[in-house]
mmCIF file of C-alpha atoms in Angstrom:
data_model
loop_
_atom_site.group_PDB
_atom_site.id
_atom_site.type_symbol
_atom_site.label_atom_id
_atom_site.label_comp_id
_atom_site.label_asym_id
_atom_site.label_seq_id
_atom_site.Cartn_x
_atom_site.Cartn_y
_atom_site.Cartn_z
ATOM 1 C CA MET D 1 108.474 137.475 95.650
ATOM 2 C CA ARG D 2 105.734 135.015 96.369
ATOM 3 C CA ALA D 3 102.402 135.435 98.066
ATOM 4 C CA VAL D 4 99.653 133.190 99.289
ATOM 5 C CA VAL D 5 96.516 135.332 99.137
ATOM 6 C CA GLN D 6 93.435 134.282 101.072
ATOM 7 C CA ARG D 7 90.052 135.965 101.040
ATOM 8 C CA VAL D 8 88.997 136.062 104.671
ATOM 9 C CA VAL D 9 86.122 136.860 106.966
ATOM 10 C CA ARG D 10 88.707 137.598 109.650
ATOM 11 C CA GLY D 11 92.431 137.274 110.247
ATOM 12 C CA SER D 12 94.670 137.962 113.205
ATOM 13 C CA VAL D 13 98.223 137.587 114.426
ATOM 14 C CA THR D 14 99.198 136.947 118.026
ATOM 15 C CA VAL D 15 102.777 137.433 119.224
ATOM 16 C CA GLU D 16 103.673 136.294 122.733
ATOM 17 C CA GLY D 17 99.998 136.031 123.659
ATOM 18 C CA GLN D 18 99.033 139.548 122.493
ATOM 19 C CA THR D 19 97.074 140.452 119.380
ATOM 20 C CA MET D 20 98.121 144.139 119.562
ATOM 21 C CA ALA D 21 95.782 145.561 116.874
ATOM 22 C CA ARG D 22 96.943 142.964 114.371
ATOM 23 C CA GLU D 23 93.457 141.879 113.396
ATOM 24 C CA ILE D 24 91.335 142.561 110.331
ATOM 25 C CA GLY D 25 87.723 142.002 109.420
ATOM 26 C CA PRO D 26 86.701 141.096 105.875
ATOM 27 C CA GLY D 27 89.566 141.341 103.416
ATOM 28 C CA LEU D 28 92.760 139.494 102.580
ATOM 29 C CA VAL D 29 95.455 137.694 104.502
ATOM 30 C CA VAL D 30 98.680 137.770 102.500
ATOM 31 C CA LEU D 31 101.546 135.465 103.433
ATOM 32 C CA LEU D 32 104.546 137.064 101.711
ATOM 33 C CA GLY D 33 107.859 135.426 100.897
ATOM 34 C CA VAL D 34 110.850 137.407 99.671
ATOM 35 C CA GLY D 35 113.366 135.576 97.521
ATOM 36 C CA TYR D 36 117.061 136.043 96.910
ATOM 37 C CA GLY D 37 117.483 138.681 94.196
ATOM 38 C CA ASP D 38 114.042 140.257 94.598
ATOM 39 C CA ALA D 39 113.842 144.038 94.209
ATOM 40 C CA ALA D 40 111.535 146.950 94.990
ATOM 41 C CA SER D 41 109.873 146.438 91.607
ATOM 42 C CA ASP D 42 108.741 142.984 92.757
ATOM 43 C CA ALA D 43 107.131 144.494 95.870
ATOM 44 C CA CYS D 44 105.368 147.127 93.773
ATOM 45 C CA TYR D 45 104.139 144.558 91.263
ATOM 46 C CA LEU D 46 102.726 142.247 93.942
ATOM 47 C CA ALA D 47 101.081 145.067 95.892
ATOM 48 C CA GLU D 48 99.356 146.394 92.772
ATOM 49 C CA LYS D 49 98.335 142.914 91.635
ATOM 50 C CA ILE D 50 96.938 141.875 95.023
ATOM 51 C CA ALA D 51 95.146 145.179 95.688
ATOM 52 C CA ASN D 52 93.316 144.817 92.374
ATOM 53 C CA LEU D 53 92.619 141.068 92.277
ATOM 54 C CA ARG D 54 88.923 140.653 91.563
ATOM 55 C CA ILE D 55 88.147 137.869 94.035
ATOM 56 C CA PHE D 56 85.202 139.318 95.974
ATOM 57 C CA GLU D 57 81.644 138.705 94.855
ATOM 58 C CA ASP D 58 79.481 141.413 93.366
ATOM 59 C CA ASP D 59 75.711 141.601 93.902
ATOM 60 C CA GLN D 60 75.240 138.886 91.262
ATOM 61 C CA GLY D 61 77.581 136.425 92.995
ATOM 62 C CA LYS D 62 80.426 136.798 90.482
ATOM 63 C CA MET D 63 84.010 137.450 91.562
ATOM 64 C CA ASN D 64 84.253 140.941 90.071
ATOM 65 C CA LEU D 65 85.361 143.102 93.012
ATOM 66 C CA SER D 66 88.782 143.760 94.527
ATOM 67 C CA VAL D 67 89.654 144.383 98.162
ATOM 68 C CA LEU D 68 89.830 148.066 97.186
ATOM 69 C CA ASP D 69 86.288 147.935 95.789
ATOM 70 C CA THR D 70 84.948 146.361 98.983
ATOM 71 C CA ALA D 71 86.849 148.680 101.366
ATOM 72 C CA GLY D 72 88.380 145.563 102.917
ATOM 73 C CA SER D 73 91.601 145.321 104.887
ATOM 74 C CA VAL D 74 94.829 143.384 104.385
ATOM 75 C CA LEU D 75 96.824 141.468 106.958
ATOM 76 C CA ALA D 76 100.356 141.109 105.538
ATOM 77 C CA ILE D 77 102.591 138.508 107.149
ATOM 78 C CA SER D 78 106.193 137.842 106.189
ATOM 79 C CA GLN D 79 106.802 134.133 105.649
ATOM 80 C CA PHE D 80 110.232 133.077 104.409
ATOM 81 C CA THR D 81 109.125 129.437 104.373
ATOM 82 C CA LEU D 82 107.358 130.116 101.064
ATOM 83 C CA TYR D 83 110.839 129.724 99.597
ATOM 84 C CA GLY D 84 111.379 126.352 101.247
ATOM 85 C CA ASP D 85 112.701 123.791 98.769
ATOM 86 C CA CYS D 86 111.353 120.336 99.614
ATOM 87 C CA ARG D 87 112.543 118.494 96.513
ATOM 88 C CA LYS D 88 115.479 116.730 98.194
ATOM 89 C CA GLY D 89 115.550 115.000 101.526
ATOM 90 C CA ARG D 90 113.133 115.620 104.361
ATOM 91 C CA ARG D 91 114.247 119.009 105.640
ATOM 92 C CA PRO D 92 113.391 122.039 103.486
ATOM 93 C CA GLY D 93 116.266 124.165 102.252
ATOM 94 C CA PHE D 94 115.904 127.935 102.368
ATOM 95 C CA SER D 95 118.813 129.091 100.199
ATOM 96 C CA ASP D 96 116.375 130.786 97.781
ATOM 97 C CA ALA D 97 114.985 133.053 100.530
ATOM 98 C CA ALA D 98 116.346 136.576 100.869
ATOM 99 C CA ALA D 99 118.566 137.507 103.802
ATOM 100 C CA PRO D 100 116.509 138.888 106.713
ATOM 101 C CA GLU D 101 117.570 142.543 106.310
ATOM 102 C CA GLU D 102 116.747 142.481 102.570
ATOM 103 C CA ALA D 103 113.478 140.671 103.193
ATOM 104 C CA LEU D 104 112.423 143.195 105.845
ATOM 105 C CA ALA D 105 113.062 146.142 103.526
ATOM 106 C CA LEU D 106 111.000 144.587 100.713
ATOM 107 C CA TYR D 107 108.242 143.457 103.075
ATOM 108 C CA ASN D 108 107.984 147.053 104.344
ATOM 109 C CA LYS D 109 107.942 148.327 100.754
ATOM 110 C CA PHE D 110 105.085 145.930 99.934
ATOM 111 C CA VAL D 111 103.087 147.162 102.953
ATOM 112 C CA LYS D 112 103.710 150.831 102.058
ATOM 113 C CA GLU D 113 102.561 150.220 98.474
ATOM 114 C CA LEU D 114 99.305 148.651 99.704
ATOM 115 C CA GLU D 115 98.762 151.653 101.982
ATOM 116 C CA LYS D 116 99.503 154.064 99.101
ATOM 117 C CA ALA D 117 96.784 152.271 97.132
ATOM 118 C CA GLY D 118 94.342 153.235 99.887
ATOM 119 C CA LEU D 119 94.153 149.997 101.850
ATOM 120 C CA LYS D 120 94.088 149.620 105.611
ATOM 121 C CA VAL D 121 96.967 147.229 106.352
ATOM 122 C CA ALA D 122 97.773 145.309 109.518
ATOM 123 C CA THR D 123 101.061 143.443 109.745
ATOM 124 C CA GLY D 124 102.622 140.487 111.398
ATOM 125 C CA CYS D 125 105.768 140.890 113.452
ATOM 126 C CA PHE D 126 108.768 140.306 111.176
ATOM 127 C CA GLY D 127 111.128 137.599 112.393
ATOM 128 C CA GLU D 128 108.995 136.655 115.387
ATOM 129 C CA HIS D 129 107.141 133.457 116.142
ATOM 130 C CA MET D 130 103.501 134.235 115.412
ATOM 131 C CA VAL D 131 100.192 132.473 115.841
ATOM 132 C CA VAL D 132 98.125 133.314 112.774
ATOM 133 C CA GLU D 133 94.368 132.832 112.692
ATOM 134 C CA ILE D 134 92.812 132.792 109.243
ATOM 135 C CA ILE D 135 89.074 132.379 108.706
ATOM 136 C CA ASN D 136 89.061 131.734 104.965
ATOM 137 C CA ASP D 137 86.008 132.877 103.010
ATOM 138 C CA GLY D 138 84.952 130.664 100.130
ATOM 139 C CA PRO D 139 87.503 129.189 100.473
ATOM 140 C CA VAL D 140 89.424 131.430 98.112
ATOM 141 C CA THR D 141 93.204 130.963 98.112
ATOM 142 C CA LEU D 142 95.533 132.077 95.323
ATOM 143 C CA LEU D 143 99.266 131.944 94.662
ATOM 144 C CA VAL D 144 100.872 135.022 93.146
ATOM 145 C CA ASP D 145 104.524 135.261 92.099
ATOM 146 C CA SER D 146 106.345 138.346 90.812
ATOM 147 C CA ASP D 147 108.281 136.118 88.392
ATOM 148 C CA LYS D 148 104.908 134.839 87.144
ATOM 149 C CA LYS D 149 105.927 131.233 87.774
ATOM 150 C CA PHE D 150 102.371 130.463 88.866
#
């Protein structure tokens, strides 16, 4: 599994013109890609890693606090395009992405693990066209991969 993690002032998802309580204040927006062959252990690893990433500033201006420490929220959005392979040609290939039913199960597992950690989690709408608004704070953007490729 792969994630793009952004520290945000605010994030929201709109589907068919409606935000529908899919908005967070300070916290993290996580764009999550599920790859072919990923398992529940990958979802657990990423949830634990992201919940505890120390990327929020303490009172001395150092990045020493996690989203848990700051009582922030997480907006988790499934994004299969993180497995787009652009090395050949001009159209990305998505053969490394998990099938939709597998991806949905692992995306839901990831969300449940964040909630078990004590985080308030809002979600995108799996498989739908979404308009995502991200107000990045810092900017702080990190890539996290359960295979530790980056």
